[in-house]
Coordinates of C-alpha atoms in Angstrom, one line a residue:
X1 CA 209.2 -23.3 81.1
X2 CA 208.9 -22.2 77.6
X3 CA 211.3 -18.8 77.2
X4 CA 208.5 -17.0 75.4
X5 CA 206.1 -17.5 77.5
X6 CA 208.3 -16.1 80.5
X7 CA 209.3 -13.4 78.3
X8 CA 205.6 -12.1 77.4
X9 CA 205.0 -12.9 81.4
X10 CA 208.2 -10.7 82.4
X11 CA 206.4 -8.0 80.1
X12 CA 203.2 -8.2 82.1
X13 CA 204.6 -7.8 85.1
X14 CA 207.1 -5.4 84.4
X15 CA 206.6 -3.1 81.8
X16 CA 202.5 -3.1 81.9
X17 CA 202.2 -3.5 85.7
X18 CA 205.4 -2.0 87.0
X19 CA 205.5 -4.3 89.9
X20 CA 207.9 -3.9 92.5
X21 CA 208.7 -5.2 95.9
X22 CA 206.5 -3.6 98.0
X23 CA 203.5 -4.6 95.8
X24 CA 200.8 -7.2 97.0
X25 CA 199.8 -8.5 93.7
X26 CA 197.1 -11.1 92.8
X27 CA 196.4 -13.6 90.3
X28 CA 193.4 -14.9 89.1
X29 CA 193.2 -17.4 86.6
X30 CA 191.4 -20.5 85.7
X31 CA 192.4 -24.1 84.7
X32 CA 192.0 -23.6 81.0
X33 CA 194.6 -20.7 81.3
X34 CA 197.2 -22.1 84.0
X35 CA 199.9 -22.2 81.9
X36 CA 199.6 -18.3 81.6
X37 CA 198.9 -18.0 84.8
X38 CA 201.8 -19.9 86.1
X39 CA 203.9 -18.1 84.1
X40 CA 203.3 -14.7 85.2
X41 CA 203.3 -15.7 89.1
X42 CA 206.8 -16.8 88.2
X43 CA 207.4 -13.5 87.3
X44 CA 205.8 -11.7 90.1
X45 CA 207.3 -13.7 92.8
X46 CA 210.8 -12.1 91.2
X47 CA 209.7 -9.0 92.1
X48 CA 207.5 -9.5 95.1
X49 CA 207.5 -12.0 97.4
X50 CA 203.6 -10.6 98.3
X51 CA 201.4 -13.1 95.7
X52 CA 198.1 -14.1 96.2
X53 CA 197.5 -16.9 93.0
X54 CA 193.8 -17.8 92.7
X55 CA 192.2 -20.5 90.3
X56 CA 188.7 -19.8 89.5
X57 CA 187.2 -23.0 89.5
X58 CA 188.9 -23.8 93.2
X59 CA 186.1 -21.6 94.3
X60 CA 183.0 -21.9 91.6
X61 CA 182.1 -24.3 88.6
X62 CA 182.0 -22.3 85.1
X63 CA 180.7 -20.7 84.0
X64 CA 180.7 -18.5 87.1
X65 CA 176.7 -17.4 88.2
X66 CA 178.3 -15.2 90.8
X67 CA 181.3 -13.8 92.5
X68 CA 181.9 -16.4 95.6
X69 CA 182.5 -14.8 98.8
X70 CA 185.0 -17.1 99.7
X71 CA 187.2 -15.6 96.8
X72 CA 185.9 -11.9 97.6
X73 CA 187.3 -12.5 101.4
X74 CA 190.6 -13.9 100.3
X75 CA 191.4 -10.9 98.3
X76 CA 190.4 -8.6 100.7
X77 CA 192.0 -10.3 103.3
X78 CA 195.0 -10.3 101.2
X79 CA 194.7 -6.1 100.5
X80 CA 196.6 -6.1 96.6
X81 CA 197.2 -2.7 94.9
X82 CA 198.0 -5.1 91.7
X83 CA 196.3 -7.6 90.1
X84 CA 196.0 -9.4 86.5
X85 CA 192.7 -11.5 85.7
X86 CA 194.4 -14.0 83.2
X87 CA 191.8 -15.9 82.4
X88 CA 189.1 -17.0 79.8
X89 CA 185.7 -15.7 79.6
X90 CA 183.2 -18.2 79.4
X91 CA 178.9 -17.3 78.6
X92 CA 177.1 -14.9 81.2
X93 CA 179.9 -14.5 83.5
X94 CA 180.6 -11.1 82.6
X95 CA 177.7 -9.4 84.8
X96 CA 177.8 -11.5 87.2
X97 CA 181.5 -12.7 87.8
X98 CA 184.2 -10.9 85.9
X99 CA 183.0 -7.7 86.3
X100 CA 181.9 -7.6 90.0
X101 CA 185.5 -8.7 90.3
X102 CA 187.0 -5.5 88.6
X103 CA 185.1 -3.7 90.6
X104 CA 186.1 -5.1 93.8
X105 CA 189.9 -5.3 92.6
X106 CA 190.2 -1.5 91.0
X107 CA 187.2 0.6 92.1
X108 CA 187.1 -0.9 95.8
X109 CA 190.7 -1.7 96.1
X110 CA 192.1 0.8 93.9
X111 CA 194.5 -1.8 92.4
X112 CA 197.1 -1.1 89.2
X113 CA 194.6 -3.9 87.3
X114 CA 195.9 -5.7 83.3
X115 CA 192.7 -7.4 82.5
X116 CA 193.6 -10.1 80.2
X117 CA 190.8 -11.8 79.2
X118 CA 190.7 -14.5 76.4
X119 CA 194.8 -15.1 77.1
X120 CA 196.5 -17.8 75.3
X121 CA 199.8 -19.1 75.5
X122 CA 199.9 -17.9 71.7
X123 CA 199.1 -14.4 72.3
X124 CA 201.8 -14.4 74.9
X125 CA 204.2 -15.1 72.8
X126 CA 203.6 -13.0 70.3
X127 CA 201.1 -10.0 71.8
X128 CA 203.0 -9.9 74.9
X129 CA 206.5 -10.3 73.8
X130 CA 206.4 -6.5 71.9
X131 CA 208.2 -3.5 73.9
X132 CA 205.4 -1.9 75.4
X133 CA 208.0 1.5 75.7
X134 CA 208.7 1.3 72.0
X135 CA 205.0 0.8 71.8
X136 CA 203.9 3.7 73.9
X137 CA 206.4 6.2 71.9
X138 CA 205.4 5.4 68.5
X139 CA 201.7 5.7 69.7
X140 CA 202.5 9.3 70.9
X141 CA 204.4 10.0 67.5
X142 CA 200.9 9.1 65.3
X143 CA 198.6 11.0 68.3
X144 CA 200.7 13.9 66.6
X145 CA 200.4 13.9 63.6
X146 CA 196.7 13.0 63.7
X147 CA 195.6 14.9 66.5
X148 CA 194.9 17.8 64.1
X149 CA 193.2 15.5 61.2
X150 CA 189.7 15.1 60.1
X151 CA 190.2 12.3 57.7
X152 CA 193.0 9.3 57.7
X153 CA 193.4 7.1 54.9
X154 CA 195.2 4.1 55.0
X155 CA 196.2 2.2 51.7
X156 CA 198.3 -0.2 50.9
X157 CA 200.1 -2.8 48.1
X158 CA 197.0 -5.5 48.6
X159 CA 194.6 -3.1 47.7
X160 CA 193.4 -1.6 51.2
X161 CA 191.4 1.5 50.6
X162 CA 190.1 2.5 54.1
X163 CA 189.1 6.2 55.2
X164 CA 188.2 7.1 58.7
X165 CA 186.6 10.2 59.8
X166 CA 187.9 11.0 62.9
X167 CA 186.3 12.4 66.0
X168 CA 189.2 14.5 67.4
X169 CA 188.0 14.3 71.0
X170 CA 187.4 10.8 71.0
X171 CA 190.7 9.8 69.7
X172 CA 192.3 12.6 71.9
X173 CA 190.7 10.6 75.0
X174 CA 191.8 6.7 74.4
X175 CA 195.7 8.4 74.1
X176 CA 195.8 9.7 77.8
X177 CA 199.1 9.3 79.7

């Protein structure tokens, strides 16, 4: 299997999701996106040997009209407290399929959820092959030195020229440990 790809994967699970062995962790994805998918149940299983690995269209055509109740009773059934939708969106399944599912997986089950809608093998190996820690530092280091701004600029060599007012409360919220 292609060492990015497991590497973006080993990201998911690890860094993003924290998984462990005691975790019961689920993964939906759909034919389009299997390769992704495959890749981070690889991953999983090396943490937990608890994986539930769900195919959308083994329970509904797309796009999705609703969330079946085959797949809802599997998943309960099955009791995670982590999951990753890694999957493709497709027309009018938002209301009616995708997020029904959130729901049921983080309001109802209270699972850790990474949402990864739109996920290509491309954005794995790039996106997901970052150091989310690395990532998470140098996110609080700007939340500090902005936190007290009203105005950033950004410039650059090309000839950006972009000024944003901020909203210090809203900016305050999105960084939340």
């Amino acid at each position: 299997m292609n060492s990015k790809l497991q590497k973006g994967a080993n990201i998911a699970i690890n860094q993003c999701l924290g998984v462990n062995k005691k975790d019961r962790v689920i993964i939906v994805t759909d034919k389009k996106t299997l390769n992704v998918g495959e890749a981070i149940k690889t991953e999983a299983l090396k943490q937990s040997t608890n994986v539930l690995f769900l195919v959308i269209e083994d329970y509904t055509t797309r796009p999705a009209k609703k969330l079946p109740l085959k797949m809802v009773n599997e998943i309960k059934k099955f009791k995670p407290n982590a999951s990753i939708y890694s999957a493709q969106g497709q027309a009018g399944e938002l209301p009616v399929f995708r997020a029904p599912l959130k729901d049921l997986l983080v309001r109802e089950l209270k699972c850790r959820h990474a949402h990864m809608i739109g996920i290509t093998k491309k954005l794995m190996e790039d996106g997901m092959n970052k150091d989310y820690n690395l990532i998470h530092k140098v996110t609080m280091r700007v939340k500090k030195v902005v936190s007290k701004a009203q105005k950033l600029t950004a410039t650059d060599a090309y000839g950006t020229n972009i000024v944003f007012e901020l909203e210090i409360l809203k900016i305050l919220d999105i960084f939340q440990p």
